[in-house]
PDB file of C-alpha atoms (C1' of nucleotides) and ligand atoms in Angstrom:
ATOM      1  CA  UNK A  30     -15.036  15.435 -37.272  1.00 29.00           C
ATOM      2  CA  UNK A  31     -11.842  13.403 -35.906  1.00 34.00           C
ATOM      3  CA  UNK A  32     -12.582   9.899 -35.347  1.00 34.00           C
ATOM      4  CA  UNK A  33     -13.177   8.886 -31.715  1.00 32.00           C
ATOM      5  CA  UNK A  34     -10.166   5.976 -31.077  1.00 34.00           C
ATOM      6  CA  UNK A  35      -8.164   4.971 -28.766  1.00 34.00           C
ATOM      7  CA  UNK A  36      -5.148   6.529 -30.692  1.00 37.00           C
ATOM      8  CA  UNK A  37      -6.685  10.138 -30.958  1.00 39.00           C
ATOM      9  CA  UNK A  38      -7.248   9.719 -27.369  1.00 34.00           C
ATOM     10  CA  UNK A  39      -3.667   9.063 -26.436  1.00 35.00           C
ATOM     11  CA  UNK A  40      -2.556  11.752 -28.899  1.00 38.00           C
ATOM     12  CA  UNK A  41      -4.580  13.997 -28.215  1.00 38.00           C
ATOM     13  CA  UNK A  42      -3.746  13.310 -24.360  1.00 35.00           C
ATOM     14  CA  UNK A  43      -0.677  13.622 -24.863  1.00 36.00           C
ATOM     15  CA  UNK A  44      -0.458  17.265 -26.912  1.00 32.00           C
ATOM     16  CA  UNK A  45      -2.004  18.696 -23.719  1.00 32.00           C
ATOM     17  CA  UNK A  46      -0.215  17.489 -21.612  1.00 30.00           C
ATOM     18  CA  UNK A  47       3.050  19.869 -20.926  1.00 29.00           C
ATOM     19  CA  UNK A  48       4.449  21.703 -17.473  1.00 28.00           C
ATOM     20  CA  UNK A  49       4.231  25.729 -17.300  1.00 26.00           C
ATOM     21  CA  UNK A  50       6.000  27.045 -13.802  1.00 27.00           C
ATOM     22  CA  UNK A  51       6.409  23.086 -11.967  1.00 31.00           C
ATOM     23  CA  UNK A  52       6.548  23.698  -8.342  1.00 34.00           C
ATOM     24  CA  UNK A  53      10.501  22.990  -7.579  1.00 33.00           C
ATOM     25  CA  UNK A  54       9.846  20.477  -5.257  1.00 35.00           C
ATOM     26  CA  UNK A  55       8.096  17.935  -7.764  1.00 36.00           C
ATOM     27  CA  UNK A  56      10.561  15.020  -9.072  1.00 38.00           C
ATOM     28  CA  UNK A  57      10.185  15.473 -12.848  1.00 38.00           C
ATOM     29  CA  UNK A  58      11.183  12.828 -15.514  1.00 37.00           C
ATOM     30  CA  UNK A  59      13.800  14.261 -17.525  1.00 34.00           C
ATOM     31  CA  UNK A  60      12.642  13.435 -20.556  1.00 33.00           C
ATOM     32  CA  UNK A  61      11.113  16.349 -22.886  1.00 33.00           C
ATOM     33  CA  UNK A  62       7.793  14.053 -24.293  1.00 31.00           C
ATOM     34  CA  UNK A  63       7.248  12.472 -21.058  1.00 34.00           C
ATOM     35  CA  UNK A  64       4.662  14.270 -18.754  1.00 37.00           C
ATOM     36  CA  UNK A  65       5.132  12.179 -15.817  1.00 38.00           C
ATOM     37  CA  UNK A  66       5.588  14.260 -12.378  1.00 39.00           C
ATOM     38  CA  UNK A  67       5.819  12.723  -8.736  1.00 39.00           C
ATOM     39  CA  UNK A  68       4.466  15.066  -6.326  1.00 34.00           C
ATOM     40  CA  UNK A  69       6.312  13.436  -3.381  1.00 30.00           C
ATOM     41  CA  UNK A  70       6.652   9.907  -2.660  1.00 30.00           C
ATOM     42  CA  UNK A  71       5.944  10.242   0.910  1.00 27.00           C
ATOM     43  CA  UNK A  72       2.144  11.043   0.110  1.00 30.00           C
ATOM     44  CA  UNK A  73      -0.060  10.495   3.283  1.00 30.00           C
ATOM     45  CA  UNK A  74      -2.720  12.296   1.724  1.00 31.00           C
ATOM     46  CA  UNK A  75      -3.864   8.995   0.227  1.00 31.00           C
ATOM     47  CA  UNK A  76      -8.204   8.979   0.297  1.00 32.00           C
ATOM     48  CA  UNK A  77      -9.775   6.096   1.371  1.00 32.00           C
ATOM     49  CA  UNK A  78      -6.313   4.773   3.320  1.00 31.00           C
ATOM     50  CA  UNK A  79      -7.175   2.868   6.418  1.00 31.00           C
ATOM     51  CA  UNK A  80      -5.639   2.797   9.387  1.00 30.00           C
ATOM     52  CA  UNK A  81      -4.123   0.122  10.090  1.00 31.00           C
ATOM     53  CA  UNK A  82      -4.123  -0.828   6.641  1.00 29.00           C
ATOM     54  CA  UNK A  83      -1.228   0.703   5.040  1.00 29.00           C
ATOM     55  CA  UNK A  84       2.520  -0.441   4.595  1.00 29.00           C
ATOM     56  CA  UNK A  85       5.037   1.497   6.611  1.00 29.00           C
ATOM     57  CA  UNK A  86       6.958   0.854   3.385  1.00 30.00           C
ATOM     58  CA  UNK A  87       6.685   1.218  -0.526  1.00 29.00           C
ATOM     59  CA  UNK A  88       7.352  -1.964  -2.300  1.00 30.00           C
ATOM     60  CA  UNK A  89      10.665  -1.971  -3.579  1.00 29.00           C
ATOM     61  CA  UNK A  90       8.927  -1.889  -7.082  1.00 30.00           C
ATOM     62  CA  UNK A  91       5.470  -0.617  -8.055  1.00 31.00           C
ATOM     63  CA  UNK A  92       3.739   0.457 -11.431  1.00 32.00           C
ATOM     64  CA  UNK A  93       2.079   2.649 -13.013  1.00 33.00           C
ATOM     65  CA  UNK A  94       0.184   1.491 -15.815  1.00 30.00           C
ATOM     66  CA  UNK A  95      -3.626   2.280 -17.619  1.00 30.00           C
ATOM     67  CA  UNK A  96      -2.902   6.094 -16.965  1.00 33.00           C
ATOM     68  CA  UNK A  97      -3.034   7.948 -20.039  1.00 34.00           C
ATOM     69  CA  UNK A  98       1.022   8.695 -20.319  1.00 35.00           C
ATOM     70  CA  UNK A  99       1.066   5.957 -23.343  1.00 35.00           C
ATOM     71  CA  UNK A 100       3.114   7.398 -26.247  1.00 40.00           C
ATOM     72  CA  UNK A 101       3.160   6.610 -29.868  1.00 41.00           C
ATOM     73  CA  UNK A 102       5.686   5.709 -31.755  1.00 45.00           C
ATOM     74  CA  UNK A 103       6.372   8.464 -33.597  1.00 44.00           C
ATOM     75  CA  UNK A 104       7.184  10.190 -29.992  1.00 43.00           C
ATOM     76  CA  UNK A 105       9.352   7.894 -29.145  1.00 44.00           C
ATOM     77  CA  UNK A 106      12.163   8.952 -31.595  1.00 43.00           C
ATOM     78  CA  UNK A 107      12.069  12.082 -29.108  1.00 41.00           C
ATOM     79  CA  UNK A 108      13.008  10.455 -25.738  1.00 41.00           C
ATOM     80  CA  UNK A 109      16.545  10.208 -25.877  1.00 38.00           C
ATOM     81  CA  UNK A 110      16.555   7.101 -22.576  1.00 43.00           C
ATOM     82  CA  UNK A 111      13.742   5.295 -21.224  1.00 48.00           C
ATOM     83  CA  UNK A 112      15.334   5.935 -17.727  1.00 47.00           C
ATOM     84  CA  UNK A 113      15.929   8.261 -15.682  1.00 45.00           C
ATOM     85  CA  UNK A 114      17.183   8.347 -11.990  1.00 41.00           C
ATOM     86  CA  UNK A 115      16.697  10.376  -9.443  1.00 39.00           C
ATOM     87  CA  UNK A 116      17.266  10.348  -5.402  1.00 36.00           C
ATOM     88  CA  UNK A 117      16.800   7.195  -5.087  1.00 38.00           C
ATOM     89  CA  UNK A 118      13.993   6.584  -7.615  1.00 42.00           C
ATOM     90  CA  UNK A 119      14.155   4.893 -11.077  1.00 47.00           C
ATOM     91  CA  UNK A 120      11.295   5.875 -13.537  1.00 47.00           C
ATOM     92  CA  UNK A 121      11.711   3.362 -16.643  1.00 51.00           C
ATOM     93  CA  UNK A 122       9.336   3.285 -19.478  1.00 54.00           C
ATOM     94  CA  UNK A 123       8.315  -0.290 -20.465  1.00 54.00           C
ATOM     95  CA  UNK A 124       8.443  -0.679 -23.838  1.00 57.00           C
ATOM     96  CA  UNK A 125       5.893  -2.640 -26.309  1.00 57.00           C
ATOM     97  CA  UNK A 126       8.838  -3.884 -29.377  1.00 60.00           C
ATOM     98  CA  UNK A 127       7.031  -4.571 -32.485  1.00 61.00           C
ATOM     99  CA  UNK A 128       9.734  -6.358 -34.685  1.00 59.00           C
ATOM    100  CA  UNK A 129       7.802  -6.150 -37.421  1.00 64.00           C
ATOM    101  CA  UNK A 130       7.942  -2.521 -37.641  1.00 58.00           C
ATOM    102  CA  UNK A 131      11.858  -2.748 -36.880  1.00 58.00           C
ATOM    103  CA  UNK A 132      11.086  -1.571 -32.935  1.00 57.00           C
ATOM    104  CA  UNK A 133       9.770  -0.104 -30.498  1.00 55.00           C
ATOM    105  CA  UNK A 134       5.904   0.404 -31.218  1.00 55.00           C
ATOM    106  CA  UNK A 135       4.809   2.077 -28.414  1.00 51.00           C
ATOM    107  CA  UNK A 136       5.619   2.656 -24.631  1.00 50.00           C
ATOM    108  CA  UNK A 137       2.799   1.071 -22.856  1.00 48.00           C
ATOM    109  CA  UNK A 138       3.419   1.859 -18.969  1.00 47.00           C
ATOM    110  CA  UNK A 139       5.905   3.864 -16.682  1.00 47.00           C
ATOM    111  CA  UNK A 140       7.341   2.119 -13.899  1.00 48.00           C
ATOM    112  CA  UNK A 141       8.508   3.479 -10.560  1.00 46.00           C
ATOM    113  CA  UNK A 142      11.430   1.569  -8.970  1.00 44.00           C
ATOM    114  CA  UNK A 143      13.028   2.088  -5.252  1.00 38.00           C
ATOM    115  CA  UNK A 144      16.484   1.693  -5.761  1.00 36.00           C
ATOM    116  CA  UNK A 145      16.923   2.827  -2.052  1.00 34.00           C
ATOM    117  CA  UNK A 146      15.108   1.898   1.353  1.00 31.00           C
ATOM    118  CA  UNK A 147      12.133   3.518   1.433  1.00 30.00           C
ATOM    119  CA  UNK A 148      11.904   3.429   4.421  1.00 27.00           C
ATOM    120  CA  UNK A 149      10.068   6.697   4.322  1.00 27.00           C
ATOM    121  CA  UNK A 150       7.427   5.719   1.948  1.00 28.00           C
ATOM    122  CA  UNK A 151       3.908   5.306   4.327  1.00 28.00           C
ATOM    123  CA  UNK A 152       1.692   5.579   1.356  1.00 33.00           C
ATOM    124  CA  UNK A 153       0.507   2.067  -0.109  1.00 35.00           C
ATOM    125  CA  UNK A 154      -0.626   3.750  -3.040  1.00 44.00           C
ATOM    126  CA  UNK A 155       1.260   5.842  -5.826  1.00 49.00           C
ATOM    127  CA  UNK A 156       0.036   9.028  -7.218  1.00 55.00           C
ATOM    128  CA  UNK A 157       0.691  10.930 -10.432  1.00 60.00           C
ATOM    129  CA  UNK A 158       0.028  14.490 -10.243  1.00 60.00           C
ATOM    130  CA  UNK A 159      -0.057  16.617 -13.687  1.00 61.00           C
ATOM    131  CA  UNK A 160      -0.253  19.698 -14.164  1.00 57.00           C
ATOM    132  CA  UNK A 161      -1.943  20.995 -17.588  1.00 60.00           C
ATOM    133  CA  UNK A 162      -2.865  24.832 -18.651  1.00 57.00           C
ATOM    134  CA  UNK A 163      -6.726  25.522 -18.390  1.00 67.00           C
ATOM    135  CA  UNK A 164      -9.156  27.001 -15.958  1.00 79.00           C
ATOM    136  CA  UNK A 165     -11.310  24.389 -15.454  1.00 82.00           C
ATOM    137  CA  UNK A 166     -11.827  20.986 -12.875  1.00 82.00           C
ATOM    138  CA  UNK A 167     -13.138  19.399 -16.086  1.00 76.00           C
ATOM    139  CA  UNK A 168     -10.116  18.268 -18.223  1.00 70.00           C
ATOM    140  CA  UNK A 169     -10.593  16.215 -20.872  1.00 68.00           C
ATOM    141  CA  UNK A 170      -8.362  12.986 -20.247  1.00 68.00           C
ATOM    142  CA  UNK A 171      -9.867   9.943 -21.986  1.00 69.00           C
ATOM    143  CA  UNK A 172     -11.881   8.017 -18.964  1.00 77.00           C
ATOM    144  CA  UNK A 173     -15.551   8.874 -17.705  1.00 86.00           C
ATOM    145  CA  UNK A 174     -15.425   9.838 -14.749  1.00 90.00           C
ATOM    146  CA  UNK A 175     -18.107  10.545 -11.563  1.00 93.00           C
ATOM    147  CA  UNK A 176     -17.937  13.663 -10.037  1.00 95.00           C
ATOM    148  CA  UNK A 177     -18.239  12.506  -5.591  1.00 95.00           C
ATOM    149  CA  UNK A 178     -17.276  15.549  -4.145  1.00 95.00           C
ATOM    150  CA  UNK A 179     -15.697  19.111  -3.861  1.00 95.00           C
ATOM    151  CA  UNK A 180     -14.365  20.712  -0.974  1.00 95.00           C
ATOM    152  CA  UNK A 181     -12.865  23.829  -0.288  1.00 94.00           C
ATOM    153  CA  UNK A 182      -9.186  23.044   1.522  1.00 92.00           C
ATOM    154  CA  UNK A 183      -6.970  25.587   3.688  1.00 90.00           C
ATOM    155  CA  UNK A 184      -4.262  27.644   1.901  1.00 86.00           C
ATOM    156  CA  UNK A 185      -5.906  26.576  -1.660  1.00 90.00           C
ATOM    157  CA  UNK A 186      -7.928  29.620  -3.345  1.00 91.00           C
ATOM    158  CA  UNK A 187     -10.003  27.403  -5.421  1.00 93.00           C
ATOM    159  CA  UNK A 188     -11.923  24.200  -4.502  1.00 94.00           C
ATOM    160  CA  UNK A 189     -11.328  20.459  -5.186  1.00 94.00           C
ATOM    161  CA  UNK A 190     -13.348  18.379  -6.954  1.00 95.00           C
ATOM    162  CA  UNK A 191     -13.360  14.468  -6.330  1.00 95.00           C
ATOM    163  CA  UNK A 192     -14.021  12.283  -9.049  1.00 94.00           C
ATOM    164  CA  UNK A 193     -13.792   8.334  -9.607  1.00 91.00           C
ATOM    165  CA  UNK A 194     -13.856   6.291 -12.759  1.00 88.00           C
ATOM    166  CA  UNK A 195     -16.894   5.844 -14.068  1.00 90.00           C
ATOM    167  CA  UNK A 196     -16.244   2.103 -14.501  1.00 87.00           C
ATOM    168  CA  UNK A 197     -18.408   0.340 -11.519  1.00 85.00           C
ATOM    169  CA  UNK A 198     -15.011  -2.504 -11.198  1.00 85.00           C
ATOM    170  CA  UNK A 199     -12.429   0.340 -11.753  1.00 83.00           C
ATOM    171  CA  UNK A 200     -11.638   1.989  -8.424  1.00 81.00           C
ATOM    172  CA  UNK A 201      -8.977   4.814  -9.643  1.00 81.00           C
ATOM    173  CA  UNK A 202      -9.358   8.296  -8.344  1.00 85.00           C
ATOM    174  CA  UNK A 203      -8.786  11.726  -9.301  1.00 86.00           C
ATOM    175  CA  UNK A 204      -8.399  15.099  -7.918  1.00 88.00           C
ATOM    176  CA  UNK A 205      -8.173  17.847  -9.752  1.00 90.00           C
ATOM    177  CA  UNK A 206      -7.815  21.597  -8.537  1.00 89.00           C
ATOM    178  CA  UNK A 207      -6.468  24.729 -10.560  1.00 88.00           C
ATOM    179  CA  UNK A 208      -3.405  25.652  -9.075  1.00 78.00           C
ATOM    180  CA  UNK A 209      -3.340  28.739  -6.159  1.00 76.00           C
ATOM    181  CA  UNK A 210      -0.021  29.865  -7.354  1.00 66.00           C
ATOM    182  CA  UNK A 211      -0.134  29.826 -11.212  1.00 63.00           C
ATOM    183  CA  UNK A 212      -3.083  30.790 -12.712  1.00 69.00           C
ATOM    184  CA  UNK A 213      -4.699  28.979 -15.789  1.00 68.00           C
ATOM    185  CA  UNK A 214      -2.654  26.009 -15.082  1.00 70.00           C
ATOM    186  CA  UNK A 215      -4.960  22.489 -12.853  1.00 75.00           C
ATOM    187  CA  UNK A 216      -3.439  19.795 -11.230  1.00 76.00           C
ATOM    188  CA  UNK A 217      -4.520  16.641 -11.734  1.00 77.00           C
ATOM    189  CA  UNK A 218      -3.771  13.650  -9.397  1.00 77.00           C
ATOM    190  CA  UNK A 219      -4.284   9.908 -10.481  1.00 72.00           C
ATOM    191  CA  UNK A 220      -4.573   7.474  -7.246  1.00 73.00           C
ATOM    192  CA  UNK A 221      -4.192   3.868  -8.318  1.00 67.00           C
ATOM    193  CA  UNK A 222      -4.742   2.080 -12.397  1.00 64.00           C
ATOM    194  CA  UNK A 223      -7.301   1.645 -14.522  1.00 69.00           C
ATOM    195  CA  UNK A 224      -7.945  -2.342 -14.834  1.00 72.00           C
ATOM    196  CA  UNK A 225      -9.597  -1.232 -18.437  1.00 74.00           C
ATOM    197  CA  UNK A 226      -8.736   0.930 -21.220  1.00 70.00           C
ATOM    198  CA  UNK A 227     -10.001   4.514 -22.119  1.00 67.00           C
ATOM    199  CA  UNK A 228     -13.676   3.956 -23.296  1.00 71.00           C
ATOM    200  CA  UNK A 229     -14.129   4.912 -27.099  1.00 59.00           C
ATOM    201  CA  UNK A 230     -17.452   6.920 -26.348  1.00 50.00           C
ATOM    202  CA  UNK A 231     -16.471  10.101 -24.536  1.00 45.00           C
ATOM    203  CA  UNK A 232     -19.840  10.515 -22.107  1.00 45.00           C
ATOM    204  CA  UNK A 233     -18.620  12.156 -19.177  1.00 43.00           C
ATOM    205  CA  UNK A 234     -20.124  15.717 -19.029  1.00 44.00           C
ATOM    206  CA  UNK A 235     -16.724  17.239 -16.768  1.00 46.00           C
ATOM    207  CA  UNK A 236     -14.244  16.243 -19.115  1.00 44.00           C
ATOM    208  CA  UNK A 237     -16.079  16.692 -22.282  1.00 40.00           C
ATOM    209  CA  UNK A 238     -13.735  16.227 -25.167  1.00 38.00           C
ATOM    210  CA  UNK A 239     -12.570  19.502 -26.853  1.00 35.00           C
ATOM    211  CA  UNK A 240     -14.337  20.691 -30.073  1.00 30.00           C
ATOM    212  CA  UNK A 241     -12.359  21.096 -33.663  1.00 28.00           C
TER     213      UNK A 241
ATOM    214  C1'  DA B  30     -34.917   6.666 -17.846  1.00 57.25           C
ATOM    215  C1'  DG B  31     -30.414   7.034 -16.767  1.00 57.25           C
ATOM    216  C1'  DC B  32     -26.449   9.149 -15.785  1.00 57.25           C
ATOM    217  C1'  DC B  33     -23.996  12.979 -13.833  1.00 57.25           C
ATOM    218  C1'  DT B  34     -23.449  17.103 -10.751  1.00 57.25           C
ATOM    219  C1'  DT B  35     -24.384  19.655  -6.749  1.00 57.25           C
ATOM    220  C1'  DT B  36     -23.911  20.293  -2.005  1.00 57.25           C
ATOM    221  C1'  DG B  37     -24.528  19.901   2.947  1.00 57.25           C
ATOM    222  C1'  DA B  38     -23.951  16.178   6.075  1.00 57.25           C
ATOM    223  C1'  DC B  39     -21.079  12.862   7.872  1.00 57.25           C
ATOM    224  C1'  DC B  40     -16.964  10.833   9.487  1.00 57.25           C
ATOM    225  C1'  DA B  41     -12.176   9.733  10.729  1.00 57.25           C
ATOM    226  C1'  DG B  42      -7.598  11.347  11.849  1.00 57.25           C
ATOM    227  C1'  DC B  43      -4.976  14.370  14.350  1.00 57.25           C
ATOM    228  C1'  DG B  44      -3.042  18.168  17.091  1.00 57.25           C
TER     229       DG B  44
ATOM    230  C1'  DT C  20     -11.663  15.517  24.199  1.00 57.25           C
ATOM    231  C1'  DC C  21     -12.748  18.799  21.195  1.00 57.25           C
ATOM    232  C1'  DG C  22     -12.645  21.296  17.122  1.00 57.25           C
ATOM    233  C1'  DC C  23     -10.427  21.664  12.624  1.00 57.25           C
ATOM    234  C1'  DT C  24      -9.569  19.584   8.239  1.00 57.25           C
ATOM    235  C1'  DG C  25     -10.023  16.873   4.267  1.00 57.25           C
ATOM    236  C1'  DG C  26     -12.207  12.866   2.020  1.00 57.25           C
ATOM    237  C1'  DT C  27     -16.666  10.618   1.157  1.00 57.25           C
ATOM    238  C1'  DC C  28     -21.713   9.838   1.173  1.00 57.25           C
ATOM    239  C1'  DA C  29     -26.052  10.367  -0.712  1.00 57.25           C
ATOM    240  C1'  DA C  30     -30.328  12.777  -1.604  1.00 57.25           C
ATOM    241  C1'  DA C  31     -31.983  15.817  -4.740  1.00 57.25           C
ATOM    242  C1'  DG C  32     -31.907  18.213  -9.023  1.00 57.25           C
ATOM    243  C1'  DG C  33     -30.390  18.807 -13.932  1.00 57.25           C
ATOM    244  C1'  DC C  34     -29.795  17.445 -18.625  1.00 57.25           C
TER     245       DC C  34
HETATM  246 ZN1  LIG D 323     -10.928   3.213 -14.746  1.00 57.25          ZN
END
DNA sequence: AGCCTTTGACCAGCG
DNA sequence: TCGCTGGTCAAAGGC
């Protein structure tokens, strides 16, 4: 049996992980080992959003960080920049530089830069949608996570299902549905950052770690 | 005993 | 204003 760290998590994260058929609207990072996929910026579809209580704008700078997109250094000799730019939006991957080792040790968040007015940008909130292969809500991705609800939506074959982290002071979200118009393949949305890292024992029954 | 899931109710936004 | 829709609540049941 694999030992349970942090580092198997992210690698393991990581090898499943990939696109298969990306709807053509979705901005995409260019970069082969990087998973990252912005399901538009203009999201309104943001749960527990107020009214009243969101920015007509995005910040001219926000982050992403705590999702599991961290990459190892031996993936990093794959990514040829740690940019890439695209209508108006600058994804950047902040390195961690361990001089030590002669570089770059690891990538430890992805940020998402304006480089435009957003003027169009209502959401207060960034998602990250991913889509992975399978045929289940219950992906394995590192966190615990409580399962709140699951609705069946309009125009969508299969349901929804609503989780949040298990963490009582973490308040990120995730949706999760397998796709309508490519079968065996989920999305997965992220809504906000983890303020902690992925725990090292695995408890949450729907995303139960895969067997070896 | 303690989490976690299930599932209908509930609620707010919107056309 | 009313019904549709999608996100959340929470009681109850399961493991
Ligand atoms: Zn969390």
């Amino acid at each position: 049996m694999q030992e349970m760290n942090l580092s198997t998590l992210r690698s393991e994260w990581h090898n499943r992980i990939y696109f298969r058929d990306r709807p053509s609207e979705w901005k995409t990072c260019g970069m082969d080992s990087c998973a990252i996929s912005i399901n538009s910026f203009a999201n309104d579809d943001i749960p527990g959003k107020k009214p009243g209580n969101h920015a007509t704008k995005m910040p001219p700078t926000f982050e992403v960080t705590g999702m599991p997109i961290n990459l190892e250094a031996d993936d990093i000799d794959n990514i040829e920049s740690t940019k890439f730019e695209s209508e108006g939006v600058t994804v950047s991957l902040e390195e961690d530089v361990n001089p030590e080792a002669g570089g770059v040790d690891s990538i430890k968040s992805t940020k998402l830069e304006c480089t435009e007015d957003p003027i169009h940008y209502k959401a207060n909130e960034i998602s990250v949608q991913f889509l992975v292969p399978g045929n289940t809500s219950h992906i394995f991705d590192g966190f615990n996570w409580l399962k709140y609800g699951q609705k069946n939506r309009k125009n969508s074959i299969h349901p929804r299902s609503y989780f949040r982290c298990a963490d009582r002071d973490c308040h990120v979200k995730k949706q999760t549905e397998l796709s309508s118009d490519c079968e065996g393949t989920v999305s997965i949305t992220y809504y906000g950052k983890h303020n902690h890292l992925p725990p090292n024992n695995h408890v949450s029954s729907n995303a139960k770690r895969p067997k070896h």
